CSV table of C-alpha atoms in Angstrom, one decimal:
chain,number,residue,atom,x,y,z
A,1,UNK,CA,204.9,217.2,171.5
A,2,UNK,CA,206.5,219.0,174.1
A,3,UNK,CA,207.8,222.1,172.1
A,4,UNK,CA,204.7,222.2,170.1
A,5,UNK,CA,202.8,222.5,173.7
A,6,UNK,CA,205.0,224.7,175.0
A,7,UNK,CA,206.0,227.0,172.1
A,8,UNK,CA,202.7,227.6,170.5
A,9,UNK,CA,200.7,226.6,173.2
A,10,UNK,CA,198.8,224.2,172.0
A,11,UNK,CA,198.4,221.8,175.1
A,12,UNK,CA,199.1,218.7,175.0
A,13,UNK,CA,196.3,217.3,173.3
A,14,UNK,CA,196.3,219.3,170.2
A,15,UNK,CA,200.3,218.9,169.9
A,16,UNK,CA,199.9,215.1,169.7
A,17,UNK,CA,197.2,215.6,167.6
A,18,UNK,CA,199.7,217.0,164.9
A,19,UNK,CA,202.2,214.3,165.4
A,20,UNK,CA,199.5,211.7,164.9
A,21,UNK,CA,198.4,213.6,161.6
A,22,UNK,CA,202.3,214.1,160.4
A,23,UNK,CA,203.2,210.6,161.1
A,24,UNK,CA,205.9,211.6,163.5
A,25,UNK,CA,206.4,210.2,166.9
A,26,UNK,CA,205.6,212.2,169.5
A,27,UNK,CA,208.5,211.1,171.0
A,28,UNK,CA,211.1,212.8,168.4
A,29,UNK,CA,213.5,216.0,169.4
A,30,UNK,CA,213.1,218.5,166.9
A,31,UNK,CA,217.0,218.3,166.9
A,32,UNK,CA,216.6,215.0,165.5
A,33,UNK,CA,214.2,215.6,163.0
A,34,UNK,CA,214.9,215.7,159.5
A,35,UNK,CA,213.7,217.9,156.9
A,36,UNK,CA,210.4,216.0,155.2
A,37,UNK,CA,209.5,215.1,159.4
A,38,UNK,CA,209.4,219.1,160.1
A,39,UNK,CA,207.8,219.2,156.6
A,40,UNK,CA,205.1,216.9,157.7
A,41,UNK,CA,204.7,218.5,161.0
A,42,UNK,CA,204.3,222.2,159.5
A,43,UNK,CA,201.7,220.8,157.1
A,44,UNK,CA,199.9,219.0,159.8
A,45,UNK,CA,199.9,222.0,162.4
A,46,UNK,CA,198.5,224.5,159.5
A,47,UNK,CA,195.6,221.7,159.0
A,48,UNK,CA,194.9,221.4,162.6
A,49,UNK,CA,194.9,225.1,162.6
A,50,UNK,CA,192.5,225.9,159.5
A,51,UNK,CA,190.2,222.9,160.6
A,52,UNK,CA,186.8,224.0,159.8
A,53,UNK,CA,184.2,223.7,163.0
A,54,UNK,CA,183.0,220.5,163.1
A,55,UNK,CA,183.3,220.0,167.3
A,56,UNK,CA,183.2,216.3,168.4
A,57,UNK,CA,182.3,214.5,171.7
A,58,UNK,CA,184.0,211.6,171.6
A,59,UNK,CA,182.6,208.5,174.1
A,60,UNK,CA,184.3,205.7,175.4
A,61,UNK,CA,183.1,201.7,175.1
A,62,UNK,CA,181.6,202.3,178.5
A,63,UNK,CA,179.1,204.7,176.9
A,64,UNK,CA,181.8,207.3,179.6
A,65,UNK,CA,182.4,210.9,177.9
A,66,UNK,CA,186.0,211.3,177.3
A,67,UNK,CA,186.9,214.6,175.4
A,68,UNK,CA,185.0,217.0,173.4
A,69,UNK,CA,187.1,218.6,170.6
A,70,UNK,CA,186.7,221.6,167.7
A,71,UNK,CA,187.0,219.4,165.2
A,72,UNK,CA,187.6,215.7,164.8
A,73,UNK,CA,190.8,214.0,166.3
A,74,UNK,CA,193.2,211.1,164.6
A,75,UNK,CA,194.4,210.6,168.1
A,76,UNK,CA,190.6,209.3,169.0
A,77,UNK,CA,189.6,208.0,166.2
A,78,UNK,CA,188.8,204.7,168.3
A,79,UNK,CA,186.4,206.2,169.9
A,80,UNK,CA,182.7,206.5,169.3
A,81,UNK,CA,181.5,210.2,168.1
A,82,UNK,CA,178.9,212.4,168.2
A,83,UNK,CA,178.7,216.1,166.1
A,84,UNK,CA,177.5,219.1,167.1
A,85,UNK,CA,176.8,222.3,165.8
A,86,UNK,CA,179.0,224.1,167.9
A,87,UNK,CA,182.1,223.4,169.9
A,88,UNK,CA,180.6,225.0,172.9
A,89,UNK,CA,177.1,222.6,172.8
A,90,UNK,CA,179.9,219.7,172.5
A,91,UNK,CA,181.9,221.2,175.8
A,92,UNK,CA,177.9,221.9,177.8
A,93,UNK,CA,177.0,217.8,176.6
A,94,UNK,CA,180.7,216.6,177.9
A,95,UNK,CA,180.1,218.3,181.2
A,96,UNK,CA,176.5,217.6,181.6
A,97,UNK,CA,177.2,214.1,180.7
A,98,UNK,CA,180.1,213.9,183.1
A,99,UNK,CA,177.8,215.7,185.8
A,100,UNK,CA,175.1,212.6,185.1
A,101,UNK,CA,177.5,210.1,185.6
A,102,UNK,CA,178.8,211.8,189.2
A,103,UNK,CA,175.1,212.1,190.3
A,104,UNK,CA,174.5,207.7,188.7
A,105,UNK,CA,177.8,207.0,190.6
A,106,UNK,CA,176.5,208.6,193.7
A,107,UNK,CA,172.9,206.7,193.6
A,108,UNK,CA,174.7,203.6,193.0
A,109,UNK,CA,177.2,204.3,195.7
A,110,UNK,CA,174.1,204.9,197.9
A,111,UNK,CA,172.0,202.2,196.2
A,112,UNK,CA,175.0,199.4,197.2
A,113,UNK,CA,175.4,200.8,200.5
A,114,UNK,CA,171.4,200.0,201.5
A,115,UNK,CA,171.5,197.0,199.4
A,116,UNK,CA,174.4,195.4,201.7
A,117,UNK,CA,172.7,196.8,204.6
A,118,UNK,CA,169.3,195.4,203.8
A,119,UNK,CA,171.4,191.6,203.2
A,120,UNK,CA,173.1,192.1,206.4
A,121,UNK,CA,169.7,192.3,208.0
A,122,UNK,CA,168.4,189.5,205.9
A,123,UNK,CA,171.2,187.3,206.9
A,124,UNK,CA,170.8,188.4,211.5
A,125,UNK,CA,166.8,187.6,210.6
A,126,UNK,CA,167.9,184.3,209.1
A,127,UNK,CA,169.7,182.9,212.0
A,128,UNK,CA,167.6,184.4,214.6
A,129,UNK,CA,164.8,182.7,212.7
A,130,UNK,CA,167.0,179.7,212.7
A,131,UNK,CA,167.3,179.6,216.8
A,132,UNK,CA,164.0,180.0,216.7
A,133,UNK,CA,163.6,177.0,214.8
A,134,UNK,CA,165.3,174.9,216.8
A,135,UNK,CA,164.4,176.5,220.2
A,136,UNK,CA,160.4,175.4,218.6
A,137,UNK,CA,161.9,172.2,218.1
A,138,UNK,CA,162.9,172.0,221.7
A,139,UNK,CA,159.7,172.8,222.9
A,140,UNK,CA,157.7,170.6,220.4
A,141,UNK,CA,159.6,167.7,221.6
A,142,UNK,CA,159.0,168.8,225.9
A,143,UNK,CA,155.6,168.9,224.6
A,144,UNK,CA,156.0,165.8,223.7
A,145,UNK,CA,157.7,164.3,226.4
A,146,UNK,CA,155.2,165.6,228.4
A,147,UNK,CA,152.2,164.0,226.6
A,148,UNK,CA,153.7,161.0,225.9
A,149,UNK,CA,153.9,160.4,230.3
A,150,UNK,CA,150.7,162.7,230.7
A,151,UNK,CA,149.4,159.6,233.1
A,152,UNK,CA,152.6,159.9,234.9
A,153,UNK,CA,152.7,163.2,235.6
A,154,UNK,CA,149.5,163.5,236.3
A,155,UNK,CA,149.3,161.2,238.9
A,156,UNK,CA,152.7,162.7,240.4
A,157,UNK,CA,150.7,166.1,240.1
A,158,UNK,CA,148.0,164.8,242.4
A,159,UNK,CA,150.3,162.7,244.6
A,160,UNK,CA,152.4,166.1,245.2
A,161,UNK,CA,149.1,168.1,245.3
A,162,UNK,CA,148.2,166.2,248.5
A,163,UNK,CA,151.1,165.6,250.2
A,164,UNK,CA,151.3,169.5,250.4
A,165,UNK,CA,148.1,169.4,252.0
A,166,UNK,CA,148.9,166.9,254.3
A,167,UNK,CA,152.3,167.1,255.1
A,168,UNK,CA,154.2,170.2,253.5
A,169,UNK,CA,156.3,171.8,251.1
A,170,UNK,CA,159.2,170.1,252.7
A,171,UNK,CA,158.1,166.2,251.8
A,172,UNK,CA,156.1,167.6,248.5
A,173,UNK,CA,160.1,168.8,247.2
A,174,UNK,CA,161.0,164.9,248.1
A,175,UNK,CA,158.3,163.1,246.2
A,176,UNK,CA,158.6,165.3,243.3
A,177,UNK,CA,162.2,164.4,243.1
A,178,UNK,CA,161.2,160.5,243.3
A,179,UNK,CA,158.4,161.1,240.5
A,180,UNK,CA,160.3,162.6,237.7
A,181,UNK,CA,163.3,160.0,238.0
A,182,UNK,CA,160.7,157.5,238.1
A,183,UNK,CA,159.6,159.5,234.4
A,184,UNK,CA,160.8,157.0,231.3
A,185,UNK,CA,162.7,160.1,229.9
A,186,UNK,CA,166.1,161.8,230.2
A,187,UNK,CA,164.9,165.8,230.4
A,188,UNK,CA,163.5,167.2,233.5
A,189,UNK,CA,160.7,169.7,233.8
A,190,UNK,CA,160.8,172.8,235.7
């Protein structure tokens, strides 16, 4: 492959190419070649050269475009093709298709990016709904405490109210202390 690259400058792809068809490893040193091998690949190069235009795009399982060629390769023959007329409108489809797949890969990239942004959201507004859960909770059960010792507090209410009138802030601070311990629950009220 290499001297078949380098010498006639085929590249790499073409010189393979003629191994595949002659049956020869790619591998093999032409000074290890025998007669009927450089036979084989003299007759293989001379069809690879005289191939009549019939340009391939060859496409991978993934639906990815992997080579466009002049004519039809051994070397991908496991891949899926598609003719064209000319080898240049196989070379503008591999390109444009390669082109598409940048601009897909870029929307996805883009399109995974919001997506994980939009659960990250999804996932602060589910535990800020969940505090809020529990700090309703919290407040359902002062509510209640609250109108389960309505009497109670009431009365303390009315008890404070006057003892402000009568005697101050200062003795009002001391009942209200007095009241809510005498409350039959645990939680105090501010």
């Amino acid at each position: 492959v290499r001297r078949l690259a380098k010498d006639l400058s085929l590249g790499g792809t073409y010189a393979e190419e003629v191994c595949e068809r002659a049956e020869v490893d790619k591998h093999t040193e032409v000074s290890d070649m025998d007669d009927q091998q450089k036979s084989s690949v003299e007759t293989a190069l001379a069809h690879v050269l005289e191939s009549g235009a019939d340009p391939v795009l060859y496409i991978d399982e993934g639906g990815d475009s992997v080579r466009a060629a002049p004519f039809p390769l051994q070397t991908y023959s496991g891949y899926e093709q598609e003719g064209f007329d000319t080898f240049s409108r196989a070379l503008d489809e591999l390109f444009h298709r390669r082109r598409q797949q940048k601009l897909e890969s870029k929307r996805m990239d883009k399109y995974e990016e919001r997506r994980e942004g939009i659960e990250r959201q999804l996932h602060q507004q589910k535990q800020k709904a969940g505090g809020l859960e529990q700090a309703a909770e919290q407040r359902r059960q002062a509510a209640e405490t609250i109108y389960e010792n309505y009497q109670a507090f009431h009365d303390l209410k009315r008890e404070v109210d006057s003892v402000i009138k009568d005697e101050g802030w200062k003795s009002a601070e001391q009942l209200e202390t007095k009241g809510l311990e005498s409350v039959n629950h645990q939680e105090r009220f501010y």
